[in-house]
Each structure stands twice: as C-alpha cells, then as structure tokens.
Coordinates of C-alpha atoms in Angstrom, one line a residue:
M1 CA -0.1 0.0 0.0
S2 CA 1.4 3.3 -1.0
T3 CA 0.7 6.5 0.9
S4 CA 0.7 9.8 -0.7
S5 CA 0.9 13.1 1.0
T6 CA -1.9 15.5 0.9
N7 CA -2.8 18.7 2.3
S8 CA -3.6 16.9 5.7
T9 CA -0.9 15.7 7.9
K10 CA -0.4 11.8 7.7
S11 CA 1.1 9.6 10.4
I12 CA 3.6 7.0 9.3
H13 CA 5.5 4.8 11.8
G14 CA 5.0 7.1 14.5
S15 CA 6.0 10.3 12.6
S16 CA 4.3 12.4 10.2
I17 CA 4.2 13.5 6.7
P18 CA 3.8 17.2 6.6
P19 CA 1.3 18.7 4.4
S20 CA 2.5 19.5 1.0
N21 CA 1.6 20.3 -2.5
S22 CA 2.8 16.7 -3.7
D23 CA 0.7 14.2 -5.1
I24 CA 3.7 11.8 -5.8
P25 CA 3.4 8.4 -4.3
I26 CA 5.1 7.9 -1.3
F27 CA 6.0 4.2 -0.2
T28 CA 7.1 3.8 3.3
T29 CA 7.6 -0.3 3.4
V30 CA 9.8 -2.3 1.4
A31 CA 6.7 -4.5 0.5
S32 CA 4.7 -1.8 -0.8
Y33 CA 7.5 -0.4 -3.0
R34 CA 8.2 -4.0 -4.3
E35 CA 4.6 -4.3 -5.5
W36 CA 5.2 -1.2 -7.5
R37 CA 8.4 -2.0 -8.7
H38 CA 7.0 -5.4 -10.0
K39 CA 4.5 -3.6 -12.2
A40 CA 7.0 -1.6 -13.8
F41 CA 9.1 -4.8 -14.4
I42 CA 6.1 -6.2 -16.3
A43 CA 5.5 -3.0 -18.3
N44 CA 9.3 -2.8 -19.2
K45 CA 9.8 0.4 -17.8
S46 CA 13.3 1.7 -16.9
V47 CA 13.7 3.1 -13.5
G48 CA 16.2 5.7 -12.5
F49 CA 17.0 6.2 -8.9
V50 CA 18.4 9.2 -6.7
P51 CA 19.3 8.2 -3.3
T52 CA 19.2 11.0 -0.8
M53 CA 19.0 12.1 3.0
G54 CA 16.8 14.7 2.2
A55 CA 17.1 18.5 2.7
L56 CA 17.1 18.6 -1.1
H57 CA 18.8 21.2 -2.9
E58 CA 19.8 22.1 -6.4
G59 CA 22.4 19.3 -6.5
H60 CA 19.9 16.7 -5.7
L61 CA 17.4 18.2 -8.3
S62 CA 19.8 18.2 -10.8
L63 CA 20.1 14.4 -10.3
V64 CA 16.5 14.0 -10.5
R65 CA 16.4 15.8 -13.7
K66 CA 19.0 13.7 -15.2
S67 CA 17.0 10.7 -14.4
L68 CA 13.8 11.9 -15.8
S69 CA 15.7 12.5 -19.1
E70 CA 17.2 9.2 -19.3
N71 CA 14.5 6.8 -17.7
D72 CA 10.6 6.0 -17.9
L73 CA 10.2 6.2 -14.2
T74 CA 12.2 8.3 -11.6
V75 CA 12.4 7.2 -7.7
L76 CA 13.9 9.1 -5.0
S77 CA 14.7 8.1 -1.7
I78 CA 14.9 10.0 1.7
F79 CA 16.6 8.3 4.5
V80 CA 18.9 9.6 6.9
N81 CA 21.0 6.8 7.6
P82 CA 22.3 6.2 11.2
T83 CA 25.1 4.0 10.3
Q84 CA 27.1 6.6 8.5
F85 CA 27.2 8.8 11.4
A86 CA 29.6 8.3 14.1
P87 CA 28.2 8.9 17.9
H88 CA 29.8 12.5 17.9
E89 CA 28.4 13.5 14.7
D90 CA 25.4 15.3 13.8
L91 CA 22.7 12.7 13.3
E92 CA 20.1 14.4 15.7
T93 CA 20.7 17.7 14.1
Y94 CA 21.0 16.8 10.5
P95 CA 18.4 19.0 8.4
R96 CA 15.0 17.4 7.9
T97 CA 12.9 19.3 5.5
L98 CA 10.4 16.9 4.4
E99 CA 7.5 19.3 3.5
H100 CA 9.9 21.5 1.6
D101 CA 11.3 18.2 -0.2
L102 CA 8.1 17.0 -1.6
N103 CA 7.2 20.4 -2.7
A104 CA 10.6 20.8 -4.5
L105 CA 9.9 17.3 -6.2
V106 CA 6.6 18.3 -7.6
D107 CA 8.1 21.2 -9.4
Q108 CA 10.6 18.9 -11.3
Q109 CA 9.3 18.1 -14.8
L110 CA 10.5 17.4 -18.3
I111 CA 8.5 17.7 -21.4
V112 CA 9.7 15.3 -24.1
P113 CA 8.2 14.8 -27.6
S114 CA 6.4 11.6 -28.4
S115 CA 4.7 10.1 -31.3
D116 CA 1.9 7.8 -30.6
P117 CA 2.8 4.5 -32.6
R118 CA -0.9 4.0 -33.4
S119 CA -1.2 7.2 -35.2
D120 CA -0.7 8.1 -39.0
S121 CA 2.9 8.6 -40.0
D122 CA 1.6 12.2 -41.0
S123 CA 0.4 13.0 -37.6
T124 CA 1.9 15.6 -35.4
S125 CA 4.0 14.6 -32.5
T126 CA 2.5 14.9 -28.9
S127 CA 4.4 15.7 -25.8
I128 CA 4.8 13.9 -22.5
V129 CA 5.4 15.6 -19.1
K130 CA 7.7 13.4 -17.1
R131 CA 7.9 13.9 -13.5
P132 CA 9.1 12.0 -10.2
S133 CA 7.3 8.9 -10.1
A134 CA 7.7 7.8 -6.5
V135 CA 9.4 8.6 -3.1
F136 CA 10.8 5.8 -1.0
L137 CA 10.6 7.1 2.6
P138 CA 11.4 4.2 5.0
S139 CA 11.7 4.3 8.7
V140 CA 14.9 3.3 10.5
H141 CA 13.1 -0.1 11.6
E142 CA 12.3 -0.7 7.7
M143 CA 15.8 -0.6 6.8
Y144 CA 17.3 -2.4 10.0
P145 CA 14.6 -4.8 11.1
G146 CA 17.2 -6.1 13.6
G147 CA 17.9 -2.7 15.1
I148 CA 20.8 -0.4 14.8
E149 CA 23.5 1.1 17.0
Q150 CA 25.7 4.0 15.8
E151 CA 28.6 2.7 17.4
I152 CA 30.2 -0.1 15.4
H153 CA 31.3 -2.5 18.1
K154 CA 27.8 -2.7 19.3
Q155 CA 26.2 -3.6 15.8
H156 CA 24.9 -6.9 15.1
G157 CA 23.9 -8.5 11.9
T158 CA 25.0 -8.1 8.2
F159 CA 27.0 -4.9 6.8
V160 CA 29.0 -4.2 3.7
E161 CA 32.5 -3.1 3.6
V162 CA 34.7 -2.3 0.4
K163 CA 37.9 -3.5 2.0
G164 CA 41.1 -1.3 1.3
Y165 CA 38.9 1.6 -0.1
G166 CA 36.7 2.8 2.7
E167 CA 39.7 3.5 4.9
K168 CA 41.4 6.1 2.6
M169 CA 40.9 9.7 1.8
E170 CA 37.6 10.6 3.6
G171 CA 37.8 7.1 5.4
K172 CA 40.6 8.4 7.3
S173 CA 38.8 11.2 9.0
R174 CA 35.6 9.4 9.3
P175 CA 36.2 5.8 10.4
G176 CA 33.3 3.5 9.5
F177 CA 31.6 6.0 7.5
F178 CA 31.9 4.2 4.1
R179 CA 30.8 1.0 5.8
G180 CA 27.5 2.7 6.8
V181 CA 27.2 4.1 3.3
A182 CA 28.0 0.8 1.4
T183 CA 25.5 -1.1 3.7
V184 CA 22.6 1.2 3.3
V185 CA 23.0 1.6 -0.4
T186 CA 23.4 -2.0 -0.9
K187 CA 19.8 -2.3 0.8
L188 CA 18.5 0.7 -1.4
F189 CA 19.7 -1.1 -4.6
N190 CA 17.9 -4.4 -3.3
V191 CA 14.6 -2.5 -2.8
I192 CA 14.8 -0.1 -5.4
Q193 CA 16.2 -2.3 -8.2
P194 CA 17.2 0.7 -10.4
T195 CA 18.0 0.5 -14.2
N196 CA 20.1 3.6 -13.4
A197 CA 21.3 5.3 -10.3
Y198 CA 22.7 8.9 -9.9
F199 CA 25.2 10.4 -7.6
G200 CA 26.8 13.7 -7.2
Q201 CA 30.5 14.3 -7.9
K202 CA 30.8 16.1 -4.7
D203 CA 31.0 13.1 -2.9
I204 CA 33.4 11.5 -5.5
Q205 CA 34.7 8.7 -3.2
Q206 CA 31.4 7.4 -2.3
A207 CA 30.3 7.2 -5.9
L208 CA 33.6 5.5 -7.0
L209 CA 33.5 3.3 -4.0
L210 CA 29.9 2.3 -4.8
R211 CA 30.8 1.6 -8.4
R212 CA 33.5 -0.9 -7.0
M213 CA 31.0 -2.3 -4.7
V214 CA 28.4 -3.0 -7.7
T215 CA 31.2 -4.7 -9.7
D216 CA 32.4 -7.0 -6.9
L217 CA 28.9 -8.0 -5.8
L218 CA 27.9 -8.6 -9.3
L219 CA 24.9 -6.5 -9.2
S220 CA 22.5 -6.2 -12.0
H221 CA 20.4 -3.3 -10.9
P222 CA 22.3 -1.1 -11.4
S223 CA 25.0 -2.6 -13.3
P224 CA 28.5 -0.7 -12.7
D225 CA 28.1 1.1 -16.3
R226 CA 24.6 2.4 -15.1
L227 CA 26.0 4.0 -11.9
H228 CA 26.3 7.6 -13.0
I229 CA 28.5 10.3 -11.5
V230 CA 27.2 13.7 -12.1
P231 CA 29.0 16.9 -12.1
T232 CA 28.9 19.0 -8.8
V233 CA 26.2 21.8 -8.7
R234 CA 27.6 25.2 -7.4
D235 CA 26.3 28.3 -6.3
P236 CA 26.7 30.5 -9.3
S237 CA 27.9 33.8 -7.4
D238 CA 30.8 32.0 -5.6
N239 CA 31.3 28.4 -6.8
L240 CA 30.5 27.1 -3.3
A241 CA 29.3 23.4 -3.9
L242 CA 25.8 22.9 -2.7
S243 CA 25.3 20.7 0.3
S244 CA 22.8 20.1 3.1
R245 CA 25.3 21.1 5.5
N246 CA 25.7 24.7 4.3
A247 CA 22.6 25.4 6.2
Y248 CA 24.7 25.2 9.2
L249 CA 27.1 28.1 8.2
S250 CA 26.7 31.4 9.9
P251 CA 26.7 34.4 7.4
A252 CA 30.5 35.1 8.2
G253 CA 31.2 31.5 7.6
R254 CA 29.3 31.2 4.3
K255 CA 31.4 34.1 3.2
V256 CA 34.7 32.3 3.6
A257 CA 33.4 28.7 2.7
P258 CA 34.1 29.1 -0.9
I259 CA 37.9 29.2 -0.3
L260 CA 38.3 25.3 -0.4
Y261 CA 37.2 25.3 -3.9
A262 CA 39.5 28.1 -4.8
A263 CA 42.5 26.3 -3.2
L264 CA 41.6 23.2 -5.3
K265 CA 41.3 25.2 -8.2
S266 CA 44.8 26.8 -7.8
A267 CA 46.2 23.3 -7.3
E268 CA 44.5 22.2 -10.5
K269 CA 46.2 25.2 -12.4
C270 CA 49.6 24.0 -11.0
W271 CA 48.9 20.4 -12.0
F272 CA 48.1 21.4 -15.7
S273 CA 50.7 23.9 -16.1
V274 CA 53.2 24.1 -19.1
D275 CA 55.8 21.7 -19.4
G276 CA 54.1 18.8 -17.8
G277 CA 53.1 20.7 -14.8
Q278 CA 54.5 21.0 -11.3
S279 CA 54.8 18.1 -8.8
K280 CA 52.0 17.1 -6.6
K281 CA 53.6 18.2 -3.6
K282 CA 54.3 21.8 -5.3
C283 CA 50.4 21.7 -6.1
V284 CA 49.1 20.8 -2.8
D285 CA 51.4 23.2 -1.1
T286 CA 50.0 26.0 -3.4
A287 CA 46.4 25.1 -2.4
R288 CA 47.3 25.2 1.4
E289 CA 49.2 28.5 0.9
L290 CA 46.1 30.0 -0.6
I291 CA 43.9 28.9 2.0
E292 CA 46.3 30.3 4.7
R293 CA 46.3 33.7 3.0
R294 CA 42.6 33.7 2.9
I295 CA 42.1 32.9 6.4
E296 CA 44.5 35.9 7.2
E297 CA 42.3 38.1 5.1
A298 CA 39.1 36.9 6.7
R299 CA 40.7 37.8 10.1
S300 CA 41.9 41.2 8.8
Q301 CA 38.2 41.9 7.7
G302 CA 37.0 41.2 11.1
L303 CA 35.0 38.0 9.9
N304 CA 34.3 36.4 13.4
T305 CA 34.5 32.7 12.0
E306 CA 36.7 29.7 13.1
I307 CA 38.7 28.2 10.0
K308 CA 40.8 25.0 9.9
L309 CA 42.0 22.9 7.0
D310 CA 41.4 19.2 7.4
Y311 CA 43.3 18.2 4.4
I312 CA 44.1 18.5 0.8
E313 CA 45.3 15.6 -1.2
M314 CA 45.7 14.0 -4.6
N315 CA 44.6 10.4 -5.0
D316 CA 44.5 7.7 -7.5
A317 CA 40.8 7.6 -8.7
G318 CA 41.2 3.8 -9.2
D319 CA 42.2 2.6 -5.7
F320 CA 42.4 6.0 -3.8
E321 CA 46.1 5.4 -3.2
I322 CA 47.9 9.0 -2.2
L323 CA 50.1 10.1 -5.1
E324 CA 53.9 10.2 -4.2
D325 CA 55.1 13.8 -3.7
H326 CA 57.4 14.0 -6.8
V327 CA 54.6 12.6 -9.2
T328 CA 53.8 15.2 -12.0
R329 CA 51.0 15.1 -14.7
S330 CA 53.8 14.3 -17.5
S331 CA 55.0 11.4 -15.3
T332 CA 51.8 9.6 -14.4
D333 CA 51.0 6.6 -16.4
E334 CA 47.5 5.2 -17.3
K335 CA 47.4 3.3 -13.8
I336 CA 46.9 6.6 -11.9
V337 CA 44.8 8.7 -14.3
P338 CA 42.6 10.2 -13.6
V339 CA 43.3 12.0 -10.1
I340 CA 41.2 13.0 -7.5
L341 CA 42.2 16.3 -6.0
S342 CA 40.1 16.6 -2.8
G343 CA 40.0 18.5 0.4
A344 CA 38.0 19.3 3.6
L345 CA 37.7 22.3 5.6
W346 CA 36.1 23.0 9.1
V347 CA 34.1 26.3 9.1
D348 CA 32.5 27.0 12.4
G349 CA 32.3 23.2 13.2
T350 CA 30.8 22.5 9.9
R351 CA 32.9 20.1 7.9
L352 CA 32.8 21.0 4.1
I353 CA 34.3 18.8 1.5
D354 CA 34.9 19.4 -2.2
N355 CA 37.0 17.8 -5.1
V356 CA 38.3 18.4 -8.6
V357 CA 38.7 15.5 -10.9
L358 CA 42.1 15.9 -12.9
G359 CA 41.6 13.8 -16.0
D360 CA 38.5 12.3 -17.7
L361 CA 36.4 10.3 -15.2
K362 CA 34.5 7.4 -17.1

C-alpha cells in the first residue's frame, strides 16, 4: 500500500508526513514499493534512482532531472542513515525538511516529444510530461529490522565493507563512514532495483566506492556502467558546492566557505601548467598556502569565524592511493589517471568537502 502526502498531515511509523502540494506516491515499506516495482518490470519500464538523505537542494534536483531525461520512471529515496554517522556526529541535528523536499519534487518535470505509434505517419507529435514517479521514505526499523546502533562495536547483523577503499581519503577522517554508506546503499539497491542510479561528484569517493561495490557483488540493478556520477552543482555567485550542511554556516562562515574550492582550483592550475605541470607536492602546497592567505584576509576583515583545514590531497581515482610527492602530470601513467584532488575544511564547526577530478572520469 502506498501512501501519498496530501494537504492533511499523515502519520507513518509514529512520525508524520507534513502537508505539501505533492501528489507523488510515497512508499514507506519495502513490501509496498516492491509491489509497485513489480508492475514496472512487467511493463518493461526503466527506473532511475536518486538516493538522498533529504534536505534537498539544487544538487539533488539536478540528479532528478538527469534521471527524468534518461528513464521511464524516476524514484527518489529520503532516509537519514544512522550507520554513516559516528556517535559524536550530527545525526540528531541533520536537516530534515520533508515538506520542502516534497514540494521541490513537484516542481521537477521534463517535457519530451512523443509520437503515438498507433497514429498515421503524417500525424503531429504529442508531448509527454515526465515527473518524479515515487518517493521511498522508509523508517529506520524498515531499513534495519534487527535494530541498529551507531557505535560499530555494538552492531549485530549483516554489513557491507569495501575493504581497502573505505579506509582512505574521507575514510581516514571518518572511520566506519563508508561501511555505513555501502550497507545502506546495498539495501536501497536491493529494494529499488534501479536500471540507472545517480550520484553527485561532490561525494566522488562515495560514488567510485559504490561503483566498485556494484562490480564486486555482481549487481545487475544497477550494473557498474549504469551508476552515473553527475558534475557538482555550485552556487553561481561564488562556486561553493551545494550541500545540505551549508545550512549550518553562519553569515560570516558562508562568506569564507568558498576558499576550499578556490584552493583546489589553484592546485589544478599548477597540475596542468606548461611543461608537464608541477609536482604533486608543489600543487598541494599551493592550495594550502592560498587557504592560509584567505584565512588571514578574513581575520583582517573582522570576520568572526573559525576556519581550519582538515586536508588537501591527490589520490588515484582507481584505488584511492595517495600520489607520491614527486609525481607530475607528465610522469603519471595510465594506472593513476585520472587523479582526485580533494579537500575538507572546517568552518565554524561544520565540515565541508569538495573535489576536482584531474583527467577524464569514465
């Protein structure tokens, strides 16, 4: 049984779906969604999938539009996954904006031309309006029927790890994070059975790790070549990567947050400079120096905000190994192309991440 939000509040698993303008079907159980998905299989309809934790912004919506353009049906999930938050992280305060999210989805549509195959060849083409087809909105109990603890040593049951990949890059700063991501996405893929799945480049390590997971587990829905990585959507005024956590930033913090991307771009320029580019160490140092200068500028301007660089690094996009300091663009071989240039920056206690891909990502 599917539950659609209406202008009256509805109770689901002890919580409620707030009133919204959405008439998109909402499935809160695995069983109800699978009944819907079975009908799509019978009708030979392709299904695009956008997994989210809600607090939708233009980055998420760009993935929805990409799915609309490439699939018959589009499903979006909203689930704040407890296993990818450490006990000290922001699970309870993570933005939950369901009414806004549902209203935002209503506004997403794509008009595509379509000719009726039953019509004469001289007939004019008609148009079809494609909109999001369903929202999967499960409870924690539905996704973890055996119960769940945030602390890994207290967890019991079945979990998924991509060994040798989840401990690097972001995994070094957030132990257990990718174990939680891989586990919940495996569950979501098993439920949604997507023809295509869409992830944003802002979380590049997550997307590449999941592509490896799909390959290793021999998944068919989606297959590895149908797990798509879509370019990061940025604020047009200052190129800050759109993120749900940007809502945590103070006005002063919001002003300085774009320095991370500016630093990455300075390293990219160094990497692609003439004569084969500078060394990895030189390019990373260039980025760090830019951040240090911008921090001093912010202080001199009286911006009352705390800024701390977590890391800036270059990693092989294939296995996430850190590039050696002496490596240059001209010295790289096919094994370590492309390169992920990524970083994390703390601004007023909010951890922001961003990246630039150096080379062509398949």
